[in-house]
XYZ file of N, CA, C and O in Angstrom:
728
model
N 16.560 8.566 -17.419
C 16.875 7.556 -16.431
C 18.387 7.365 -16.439
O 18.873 7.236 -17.562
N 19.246 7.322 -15.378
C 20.143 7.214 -14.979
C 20.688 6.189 -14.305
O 19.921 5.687 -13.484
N 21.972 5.614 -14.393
C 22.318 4.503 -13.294
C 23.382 5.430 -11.963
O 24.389 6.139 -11.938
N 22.615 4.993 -11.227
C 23.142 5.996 -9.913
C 23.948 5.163 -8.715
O 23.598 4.038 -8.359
N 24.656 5.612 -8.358
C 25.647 5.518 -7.516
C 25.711 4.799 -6.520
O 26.839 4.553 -6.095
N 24.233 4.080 -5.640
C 23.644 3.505 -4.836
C 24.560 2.520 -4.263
O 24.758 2.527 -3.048
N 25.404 1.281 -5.380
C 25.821 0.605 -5.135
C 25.090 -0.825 -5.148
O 25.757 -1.859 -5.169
N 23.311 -0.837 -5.131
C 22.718 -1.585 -5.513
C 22.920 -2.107 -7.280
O 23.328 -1.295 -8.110
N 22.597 -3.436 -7.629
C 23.043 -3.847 -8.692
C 21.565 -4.041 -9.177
O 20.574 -4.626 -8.740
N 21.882 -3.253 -10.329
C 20.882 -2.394 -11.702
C 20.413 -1.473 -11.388
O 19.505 -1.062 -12.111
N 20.773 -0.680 -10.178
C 19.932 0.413 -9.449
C 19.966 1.358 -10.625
O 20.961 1.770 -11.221
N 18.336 1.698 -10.910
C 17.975 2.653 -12.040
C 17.410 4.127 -11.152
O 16.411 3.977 -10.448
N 18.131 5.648 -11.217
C 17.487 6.751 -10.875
C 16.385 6.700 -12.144
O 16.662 6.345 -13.289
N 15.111 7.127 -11.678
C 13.781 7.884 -12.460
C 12.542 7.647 -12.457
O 12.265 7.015 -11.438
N 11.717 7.825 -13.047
C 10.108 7.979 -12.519
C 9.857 6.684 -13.282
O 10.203 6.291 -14.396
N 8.994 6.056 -12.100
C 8.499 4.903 -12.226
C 6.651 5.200 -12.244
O 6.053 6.114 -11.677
N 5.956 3.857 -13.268
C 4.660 4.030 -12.437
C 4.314 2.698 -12.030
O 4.844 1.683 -12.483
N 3.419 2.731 -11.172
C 2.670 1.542 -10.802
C 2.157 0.692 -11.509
O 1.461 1.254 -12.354
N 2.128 -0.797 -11.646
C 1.639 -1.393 -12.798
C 0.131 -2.004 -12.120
O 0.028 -3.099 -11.567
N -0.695 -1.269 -12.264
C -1.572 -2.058 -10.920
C -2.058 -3.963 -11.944
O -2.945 -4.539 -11.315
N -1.689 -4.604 -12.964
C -1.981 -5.478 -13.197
C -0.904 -6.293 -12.024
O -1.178 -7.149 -11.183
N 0.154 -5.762 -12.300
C 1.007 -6.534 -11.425
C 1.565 -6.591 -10.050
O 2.477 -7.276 -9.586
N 0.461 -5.324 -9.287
C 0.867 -5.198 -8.216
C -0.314 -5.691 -6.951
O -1.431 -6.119 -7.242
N -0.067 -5.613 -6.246
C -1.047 -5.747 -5.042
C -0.980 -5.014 -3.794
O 0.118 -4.569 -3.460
N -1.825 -4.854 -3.175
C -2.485 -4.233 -1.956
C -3.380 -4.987 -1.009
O -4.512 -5.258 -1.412
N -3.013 -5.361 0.205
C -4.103 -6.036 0.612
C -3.788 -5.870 2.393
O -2.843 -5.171 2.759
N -4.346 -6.317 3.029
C -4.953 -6.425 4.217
C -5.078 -7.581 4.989
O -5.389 -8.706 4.597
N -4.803 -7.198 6.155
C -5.305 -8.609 6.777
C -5.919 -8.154 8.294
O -5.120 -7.485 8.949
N -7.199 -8.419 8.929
C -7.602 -8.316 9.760
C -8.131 -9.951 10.930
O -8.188 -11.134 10.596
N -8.445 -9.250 12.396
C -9.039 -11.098 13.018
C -10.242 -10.130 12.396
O -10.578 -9.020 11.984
N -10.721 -11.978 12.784
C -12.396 -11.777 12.946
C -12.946 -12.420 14.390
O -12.489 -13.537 14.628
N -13.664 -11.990 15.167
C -14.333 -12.753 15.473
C -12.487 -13.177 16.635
O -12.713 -14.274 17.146
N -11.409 -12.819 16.970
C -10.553 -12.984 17.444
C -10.077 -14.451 17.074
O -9.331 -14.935 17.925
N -10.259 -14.984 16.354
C -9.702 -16.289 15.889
C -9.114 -16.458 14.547
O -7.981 -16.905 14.367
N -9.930 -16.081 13.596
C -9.200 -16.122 12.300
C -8.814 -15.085 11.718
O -9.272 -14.066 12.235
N -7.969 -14.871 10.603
C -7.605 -13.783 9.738
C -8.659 -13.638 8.405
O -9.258 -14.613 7.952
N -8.745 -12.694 8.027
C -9.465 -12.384 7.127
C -8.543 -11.312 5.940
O -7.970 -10.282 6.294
N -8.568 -11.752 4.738
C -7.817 -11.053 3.917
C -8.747 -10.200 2.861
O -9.784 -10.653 2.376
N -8.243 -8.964 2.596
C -8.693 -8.287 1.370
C -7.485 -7.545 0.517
O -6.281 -7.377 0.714
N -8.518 -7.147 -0.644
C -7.162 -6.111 -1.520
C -7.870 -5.346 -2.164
O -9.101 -5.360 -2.171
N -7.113 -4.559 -2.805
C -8.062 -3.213 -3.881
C -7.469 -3.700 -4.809
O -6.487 -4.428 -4.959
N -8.595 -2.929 -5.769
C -8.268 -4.454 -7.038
C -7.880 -2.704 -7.993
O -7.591 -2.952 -9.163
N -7.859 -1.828 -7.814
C -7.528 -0.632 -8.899
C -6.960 0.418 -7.977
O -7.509 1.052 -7.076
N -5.709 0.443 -8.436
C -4.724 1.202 -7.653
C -4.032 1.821 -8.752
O -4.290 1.550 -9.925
N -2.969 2.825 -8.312
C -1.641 3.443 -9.661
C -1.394 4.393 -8.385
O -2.062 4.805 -7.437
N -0.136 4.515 -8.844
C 0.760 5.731 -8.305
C 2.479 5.806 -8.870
O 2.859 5.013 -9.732
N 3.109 6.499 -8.470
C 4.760 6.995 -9.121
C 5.523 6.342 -7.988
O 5.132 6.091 -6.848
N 6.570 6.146 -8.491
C 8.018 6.084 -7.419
C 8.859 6.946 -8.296
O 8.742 6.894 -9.521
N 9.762 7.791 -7.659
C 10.716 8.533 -8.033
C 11.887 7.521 -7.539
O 11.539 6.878 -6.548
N 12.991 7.281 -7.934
C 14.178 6.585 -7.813
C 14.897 8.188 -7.626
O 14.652 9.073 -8.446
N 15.654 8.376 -6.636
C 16.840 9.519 -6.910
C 18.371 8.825 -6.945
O 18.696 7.680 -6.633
N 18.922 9.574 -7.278
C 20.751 9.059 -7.701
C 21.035 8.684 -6.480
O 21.997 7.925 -6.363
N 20.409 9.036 -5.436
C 20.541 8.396 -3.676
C 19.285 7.610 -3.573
O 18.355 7.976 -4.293
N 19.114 6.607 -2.808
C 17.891 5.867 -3.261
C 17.306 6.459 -1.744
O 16.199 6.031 -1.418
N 17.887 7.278 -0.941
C 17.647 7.682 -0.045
C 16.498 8.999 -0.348
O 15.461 9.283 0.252
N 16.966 9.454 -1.180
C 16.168 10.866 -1.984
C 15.256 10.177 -2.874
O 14.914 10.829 -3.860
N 14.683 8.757 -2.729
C 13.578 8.405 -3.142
C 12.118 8.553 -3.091
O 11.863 8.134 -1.962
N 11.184 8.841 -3.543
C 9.991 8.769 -3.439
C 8.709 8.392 -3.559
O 8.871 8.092 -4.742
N 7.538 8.133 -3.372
C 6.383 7.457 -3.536
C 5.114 8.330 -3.379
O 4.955 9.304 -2.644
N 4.002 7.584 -4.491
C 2.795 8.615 -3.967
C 1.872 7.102 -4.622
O 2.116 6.398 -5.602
N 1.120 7.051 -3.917
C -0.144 5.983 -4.411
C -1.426 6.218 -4.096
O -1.627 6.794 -3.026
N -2.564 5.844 -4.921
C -3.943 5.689 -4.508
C -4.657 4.580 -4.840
O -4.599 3.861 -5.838
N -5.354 4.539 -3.846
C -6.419 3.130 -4.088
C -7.548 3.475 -4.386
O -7.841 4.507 -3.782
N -8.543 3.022 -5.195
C -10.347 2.985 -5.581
C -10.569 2.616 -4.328
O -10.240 1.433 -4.245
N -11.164 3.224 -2.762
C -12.294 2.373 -1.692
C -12.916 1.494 -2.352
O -12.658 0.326 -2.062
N -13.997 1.780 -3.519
C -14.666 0.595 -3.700
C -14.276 -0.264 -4.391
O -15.126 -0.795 -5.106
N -12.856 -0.764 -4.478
C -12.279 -1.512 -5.404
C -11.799 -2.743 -4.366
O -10.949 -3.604 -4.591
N -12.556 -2.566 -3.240
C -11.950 -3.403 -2.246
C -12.201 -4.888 -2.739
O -12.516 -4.752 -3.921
N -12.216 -5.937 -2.498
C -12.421 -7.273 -2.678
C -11.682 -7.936 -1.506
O -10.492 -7.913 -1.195
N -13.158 -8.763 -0.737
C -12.477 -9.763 0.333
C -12.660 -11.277 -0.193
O -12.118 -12.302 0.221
N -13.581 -11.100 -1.224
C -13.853 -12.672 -1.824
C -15.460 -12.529 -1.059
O -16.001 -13.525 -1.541
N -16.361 -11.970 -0.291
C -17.420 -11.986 0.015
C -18.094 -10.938 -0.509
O -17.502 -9.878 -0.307
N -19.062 -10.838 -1.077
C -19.825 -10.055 -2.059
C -20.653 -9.133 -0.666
O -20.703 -7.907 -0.557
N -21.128 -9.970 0.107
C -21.916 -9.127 1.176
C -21.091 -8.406 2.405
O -21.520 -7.632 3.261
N -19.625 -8.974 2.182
C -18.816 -8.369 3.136
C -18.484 -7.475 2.193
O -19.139 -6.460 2.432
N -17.860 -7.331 1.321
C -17.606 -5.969 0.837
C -18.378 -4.700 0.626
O -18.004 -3.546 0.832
N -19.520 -5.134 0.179
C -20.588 -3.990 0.521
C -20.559 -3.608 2.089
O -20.458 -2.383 2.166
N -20.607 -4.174 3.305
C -20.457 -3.950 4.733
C -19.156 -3.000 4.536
O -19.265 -2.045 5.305
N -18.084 -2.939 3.849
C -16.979 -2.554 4.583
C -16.846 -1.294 3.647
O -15.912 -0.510 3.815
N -18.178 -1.026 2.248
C -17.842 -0.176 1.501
C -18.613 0.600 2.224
O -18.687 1.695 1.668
N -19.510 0.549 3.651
C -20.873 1.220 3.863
C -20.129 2.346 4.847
O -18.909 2.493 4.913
N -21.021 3.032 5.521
C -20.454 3.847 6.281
C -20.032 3.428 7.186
O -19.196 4.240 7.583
N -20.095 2.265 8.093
C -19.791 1.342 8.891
C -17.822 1.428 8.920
O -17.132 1.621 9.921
N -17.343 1.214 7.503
C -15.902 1.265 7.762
C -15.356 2.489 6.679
O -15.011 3.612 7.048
N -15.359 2.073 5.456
C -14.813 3.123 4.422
C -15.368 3.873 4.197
O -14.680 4.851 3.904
N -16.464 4.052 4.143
C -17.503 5.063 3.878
C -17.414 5.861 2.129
O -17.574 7.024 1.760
N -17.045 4.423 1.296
C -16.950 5.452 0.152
C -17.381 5.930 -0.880
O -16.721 6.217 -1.878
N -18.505 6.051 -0.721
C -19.526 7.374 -1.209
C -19.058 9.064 -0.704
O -19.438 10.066 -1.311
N -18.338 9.080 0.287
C -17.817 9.946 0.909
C -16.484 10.660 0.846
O -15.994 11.786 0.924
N -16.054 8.942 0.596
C -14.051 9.083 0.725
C -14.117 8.154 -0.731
O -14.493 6.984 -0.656
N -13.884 8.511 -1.520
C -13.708 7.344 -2.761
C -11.991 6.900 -2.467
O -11.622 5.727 -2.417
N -11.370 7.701 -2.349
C -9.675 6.887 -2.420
C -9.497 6.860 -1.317
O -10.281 7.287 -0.469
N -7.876 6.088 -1.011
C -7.344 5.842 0.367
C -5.641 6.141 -0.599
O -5.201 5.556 -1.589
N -5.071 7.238 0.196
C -3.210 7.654 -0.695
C -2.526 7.522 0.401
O -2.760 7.811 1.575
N -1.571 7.002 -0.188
C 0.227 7.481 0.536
C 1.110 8.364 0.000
O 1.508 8.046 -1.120
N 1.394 9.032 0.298
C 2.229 9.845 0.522
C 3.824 9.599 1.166
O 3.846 9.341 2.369
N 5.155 9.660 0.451
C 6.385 9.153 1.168
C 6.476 10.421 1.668
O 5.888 11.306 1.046
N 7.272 10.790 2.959
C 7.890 11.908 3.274
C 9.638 11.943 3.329
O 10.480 12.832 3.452
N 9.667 10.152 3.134
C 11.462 10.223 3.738
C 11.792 8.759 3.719
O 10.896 7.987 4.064
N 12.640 8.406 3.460
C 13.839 6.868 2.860
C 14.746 7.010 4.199
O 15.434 7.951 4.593
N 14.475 5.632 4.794
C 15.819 5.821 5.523
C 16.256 4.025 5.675
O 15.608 3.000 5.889
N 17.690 4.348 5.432
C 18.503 2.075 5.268
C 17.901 1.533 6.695
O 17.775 2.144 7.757
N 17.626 0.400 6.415
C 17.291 -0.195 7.959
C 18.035 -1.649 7.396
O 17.416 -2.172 6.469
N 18.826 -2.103 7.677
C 19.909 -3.051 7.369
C 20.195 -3.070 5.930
O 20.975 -2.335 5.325
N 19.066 -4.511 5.215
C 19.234 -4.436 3.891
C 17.732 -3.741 3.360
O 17.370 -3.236 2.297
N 17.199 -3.947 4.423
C 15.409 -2.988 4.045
C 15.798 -1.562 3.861
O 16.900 -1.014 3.836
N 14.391 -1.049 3.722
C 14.611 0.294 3.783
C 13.080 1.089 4.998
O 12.351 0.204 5.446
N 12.867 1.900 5.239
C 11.605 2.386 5.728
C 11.636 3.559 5.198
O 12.505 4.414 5.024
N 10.312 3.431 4.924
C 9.138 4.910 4.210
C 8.633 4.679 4.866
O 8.020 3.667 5.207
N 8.902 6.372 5.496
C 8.094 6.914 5.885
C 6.818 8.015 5.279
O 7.092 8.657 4.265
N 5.709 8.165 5.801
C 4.639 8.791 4.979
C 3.497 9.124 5.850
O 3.438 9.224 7.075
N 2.545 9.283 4.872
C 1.191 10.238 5.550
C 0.694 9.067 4.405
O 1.160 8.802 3.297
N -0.782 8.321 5.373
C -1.591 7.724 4.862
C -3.173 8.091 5.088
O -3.604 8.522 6.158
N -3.747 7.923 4.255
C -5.118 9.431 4.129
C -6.231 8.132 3.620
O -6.202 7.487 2.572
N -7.149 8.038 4.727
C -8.111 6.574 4.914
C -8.925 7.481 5.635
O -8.688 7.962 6.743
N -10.081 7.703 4.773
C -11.448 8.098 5.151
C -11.433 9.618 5.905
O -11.666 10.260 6.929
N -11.066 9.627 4.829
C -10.361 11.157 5.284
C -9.427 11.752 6.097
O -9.011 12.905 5.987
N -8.981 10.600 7.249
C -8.275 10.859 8.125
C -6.310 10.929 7.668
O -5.768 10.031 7.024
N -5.724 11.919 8.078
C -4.086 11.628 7.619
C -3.402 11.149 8.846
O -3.526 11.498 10.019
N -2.815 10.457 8.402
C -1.774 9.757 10.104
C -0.449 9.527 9.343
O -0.407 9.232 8.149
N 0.570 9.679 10.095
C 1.809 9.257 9.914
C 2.004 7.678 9.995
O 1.496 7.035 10.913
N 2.803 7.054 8.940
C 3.020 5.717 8.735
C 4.343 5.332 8.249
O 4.943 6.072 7.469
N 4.968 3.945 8.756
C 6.140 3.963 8.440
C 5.921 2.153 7.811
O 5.433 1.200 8.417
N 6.524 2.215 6.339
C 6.785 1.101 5.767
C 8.125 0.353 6.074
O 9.234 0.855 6.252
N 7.768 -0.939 6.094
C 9.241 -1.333 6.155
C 9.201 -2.185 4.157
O 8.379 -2.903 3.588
N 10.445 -1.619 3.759
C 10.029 -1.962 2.435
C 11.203 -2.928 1.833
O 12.272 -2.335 1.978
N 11.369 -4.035 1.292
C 12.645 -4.540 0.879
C 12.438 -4.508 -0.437
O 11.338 -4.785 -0.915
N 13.588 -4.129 -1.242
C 13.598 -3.570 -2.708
C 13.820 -5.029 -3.428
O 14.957 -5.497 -3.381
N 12.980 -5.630 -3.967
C 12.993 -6.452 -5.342
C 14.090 -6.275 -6.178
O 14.877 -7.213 -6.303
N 14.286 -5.169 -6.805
C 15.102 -4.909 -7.903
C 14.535 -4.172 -8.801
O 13.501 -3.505 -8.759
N 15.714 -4.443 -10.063
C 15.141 -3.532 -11.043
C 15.670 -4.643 -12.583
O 16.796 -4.995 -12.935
N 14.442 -4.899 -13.128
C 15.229 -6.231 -14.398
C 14.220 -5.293 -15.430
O 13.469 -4.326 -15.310
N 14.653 -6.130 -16.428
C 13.860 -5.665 -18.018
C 12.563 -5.959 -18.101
O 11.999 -7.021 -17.839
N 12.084 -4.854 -18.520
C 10.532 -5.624 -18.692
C 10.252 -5.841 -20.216
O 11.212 -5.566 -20.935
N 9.330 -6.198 -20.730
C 8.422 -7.054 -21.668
C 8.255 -5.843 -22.804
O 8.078 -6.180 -23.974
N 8.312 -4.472 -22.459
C 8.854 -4.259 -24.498
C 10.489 -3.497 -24.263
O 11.096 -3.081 -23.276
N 10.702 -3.558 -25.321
C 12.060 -3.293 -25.649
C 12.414 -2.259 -24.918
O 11.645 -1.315 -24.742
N 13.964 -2.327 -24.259
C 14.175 -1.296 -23.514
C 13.240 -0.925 -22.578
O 13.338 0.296 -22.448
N 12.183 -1.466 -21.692
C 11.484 -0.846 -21.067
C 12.005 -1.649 -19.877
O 12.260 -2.832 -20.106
N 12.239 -1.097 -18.405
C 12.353 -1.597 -17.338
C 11.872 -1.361 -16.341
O 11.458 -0.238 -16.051
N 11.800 -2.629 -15.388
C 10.742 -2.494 -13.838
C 11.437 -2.358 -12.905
O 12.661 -2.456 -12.991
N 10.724 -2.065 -11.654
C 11.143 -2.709 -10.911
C 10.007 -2.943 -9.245
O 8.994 -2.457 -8.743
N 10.918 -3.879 -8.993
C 9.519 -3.768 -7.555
C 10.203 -4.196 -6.279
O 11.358 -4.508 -5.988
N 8.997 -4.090 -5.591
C 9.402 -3.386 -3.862
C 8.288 -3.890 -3.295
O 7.216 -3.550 -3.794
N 8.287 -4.946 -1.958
C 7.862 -4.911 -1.128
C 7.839 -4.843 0.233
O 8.757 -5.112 1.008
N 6.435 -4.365 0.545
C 6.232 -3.030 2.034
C 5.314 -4.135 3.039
O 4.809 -5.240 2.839
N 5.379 -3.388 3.982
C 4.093 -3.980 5.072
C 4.352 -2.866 5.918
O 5.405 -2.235 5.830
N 3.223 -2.514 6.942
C 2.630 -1.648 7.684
C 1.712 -2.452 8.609
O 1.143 -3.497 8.294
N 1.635 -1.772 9.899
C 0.291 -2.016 10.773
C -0.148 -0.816 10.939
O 0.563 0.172 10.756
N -1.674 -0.754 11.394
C -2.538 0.252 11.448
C -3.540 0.132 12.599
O -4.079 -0.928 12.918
N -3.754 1.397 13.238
C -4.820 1.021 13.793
C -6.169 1.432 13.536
O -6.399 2.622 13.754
N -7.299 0.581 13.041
C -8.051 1.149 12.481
C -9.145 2.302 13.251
O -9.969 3.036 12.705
N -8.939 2.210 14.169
C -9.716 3.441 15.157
C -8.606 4.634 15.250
O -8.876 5.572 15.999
N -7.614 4.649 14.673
C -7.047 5.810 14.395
C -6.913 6.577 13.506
O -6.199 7.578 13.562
N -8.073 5.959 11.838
C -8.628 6.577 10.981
C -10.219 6.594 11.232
O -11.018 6.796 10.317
N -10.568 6.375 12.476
C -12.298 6.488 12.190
C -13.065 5.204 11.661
O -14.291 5.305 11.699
N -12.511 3.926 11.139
C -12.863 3.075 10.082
C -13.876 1.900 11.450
O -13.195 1.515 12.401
N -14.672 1.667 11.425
C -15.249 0.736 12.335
C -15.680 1.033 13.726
O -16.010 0.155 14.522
N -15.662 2.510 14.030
C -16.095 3.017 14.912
C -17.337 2.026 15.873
O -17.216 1.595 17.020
N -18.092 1.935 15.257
C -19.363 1.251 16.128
C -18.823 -0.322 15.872
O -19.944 -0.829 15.868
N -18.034 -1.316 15.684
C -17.470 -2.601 15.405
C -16.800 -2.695 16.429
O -16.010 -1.779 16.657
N -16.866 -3.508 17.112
C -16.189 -4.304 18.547
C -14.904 -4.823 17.656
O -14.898 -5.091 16.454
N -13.930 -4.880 18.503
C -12.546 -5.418 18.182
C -12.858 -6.635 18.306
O -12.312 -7.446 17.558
N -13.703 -7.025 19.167
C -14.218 -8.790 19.539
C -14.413 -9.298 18.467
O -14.357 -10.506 18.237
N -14.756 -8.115 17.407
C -15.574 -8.726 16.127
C -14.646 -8.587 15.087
O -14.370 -9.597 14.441
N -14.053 -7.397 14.775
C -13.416 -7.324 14.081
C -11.917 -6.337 14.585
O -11.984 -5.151 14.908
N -10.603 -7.175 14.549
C -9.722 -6.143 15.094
C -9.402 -5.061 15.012
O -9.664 -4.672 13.874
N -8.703 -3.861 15.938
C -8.543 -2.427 15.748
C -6.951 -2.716 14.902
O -6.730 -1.905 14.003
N -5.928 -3.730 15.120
C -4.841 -3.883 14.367
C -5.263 -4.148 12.822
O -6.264 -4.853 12.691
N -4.626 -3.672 11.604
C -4.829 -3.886 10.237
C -3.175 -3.851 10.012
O -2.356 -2.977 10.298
N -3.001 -5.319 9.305
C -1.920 -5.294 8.334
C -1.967 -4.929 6.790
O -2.717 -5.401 5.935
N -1.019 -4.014 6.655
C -1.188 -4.136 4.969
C 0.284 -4.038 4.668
O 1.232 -3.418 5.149
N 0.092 -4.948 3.623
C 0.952 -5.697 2.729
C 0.911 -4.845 1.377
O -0.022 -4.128 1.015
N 2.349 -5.114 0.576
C 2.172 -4.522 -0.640
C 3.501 -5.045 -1.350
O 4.674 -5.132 -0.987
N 2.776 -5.370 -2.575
C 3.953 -6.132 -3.893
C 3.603 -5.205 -5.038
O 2.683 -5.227 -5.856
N 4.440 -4.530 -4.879
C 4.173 -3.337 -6.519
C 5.472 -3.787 -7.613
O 6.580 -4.312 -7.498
N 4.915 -3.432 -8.340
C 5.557 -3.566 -9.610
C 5.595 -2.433 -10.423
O 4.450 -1.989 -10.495
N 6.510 -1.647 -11.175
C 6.345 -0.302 -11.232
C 7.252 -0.339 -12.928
O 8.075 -1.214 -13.194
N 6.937 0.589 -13.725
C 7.579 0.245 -14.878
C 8.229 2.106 -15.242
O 7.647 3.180 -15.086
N 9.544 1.810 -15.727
C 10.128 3.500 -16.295
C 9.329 3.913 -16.891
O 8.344 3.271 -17.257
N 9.616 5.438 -17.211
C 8.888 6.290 -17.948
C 10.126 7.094 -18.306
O 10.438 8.236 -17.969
N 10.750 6.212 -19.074
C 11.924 6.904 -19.877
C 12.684 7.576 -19.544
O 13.518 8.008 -20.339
């Protein structure tokens, strides 16, 4: 691990992993066109590469499908069925970065996101947390948060589900927390 040139303050170059205790993933859909409805995957991990350009940065993540949690025991089974995730079929949902580019003080990742088998191009808008000490000696984090919209009829996910019922827009949100690997 390296301190690189960025100009960001503590900016650390090197391989990071995901801390999934400390990170999150989640969702937000209407229902029913009136309210929001939130979920998250509760078992996730993936890498960030830091490069000496934070531009030459990278990301790869996966989620458990059935690790979903909306807080409804009978809605999550609905959304684990073939109806949306189908995952008996598709067990994960990954990202993939393809490319870093500055968008003021944000940044956007761009990527390939792979939901029920389907790959689509996706662009994060991500603002970098930082990078501070973590909790054993010499070990350090850092974290980053993203959001995305989606449309869910552009992975297949709810096909026979009326938008009336449940929307074709999906937000997802993301607070990762990611720790060196020396």
């Amino acid at each position: 691990m390296t301190t690189s040139t960025t100009g960001i303050p503590g900016y650390l170059a090197g391989t990071w992993t995901i801390d999934p205790v400390h990170s999150n993933v989640s969702f937000v859909v209407r229902h029913l066109g009136v309210t929001r409805v939130r979920g998250r995957f509760t078992e996730l991990g993936g890498e960030i590469t830091t490069g000496e350009n934070i531009l030459d940065s990278s990301v790869t993540a996966t989620m458990q499908a059935a690790s979903i949690d909306t807080t409804n025991q009978q809605r999550d089974d609905h959304v684990r069925s073939t109806d949306f995730l189908d995952v008996e079929n598709h067990p994960t949902l990954s990202f993939r970065s393809t490319g870093i580019r500055a968008d003021g003080d944000d940044y956007l990742i761009d990527g390939e996101l792979t939901l029920r088998g389907v790959t689509r191009p996706v662009t994060l808008t991500a603002e970098l947390g930082g990078f501070g000490d973590g909790l054993t000696e010499g070990g350090k984090v850092l974290g980053v948060s993203a959001r995305t919209e989606i449309k869910r009829s552009d992975f297949g996910v709810g096909g026979n589900i009326p938008t009336a019922v449940v929307s074709d827009k999906v937000v997802i949100e993301l607070d990762i927390e990611a720790m060196n690997q020396g």
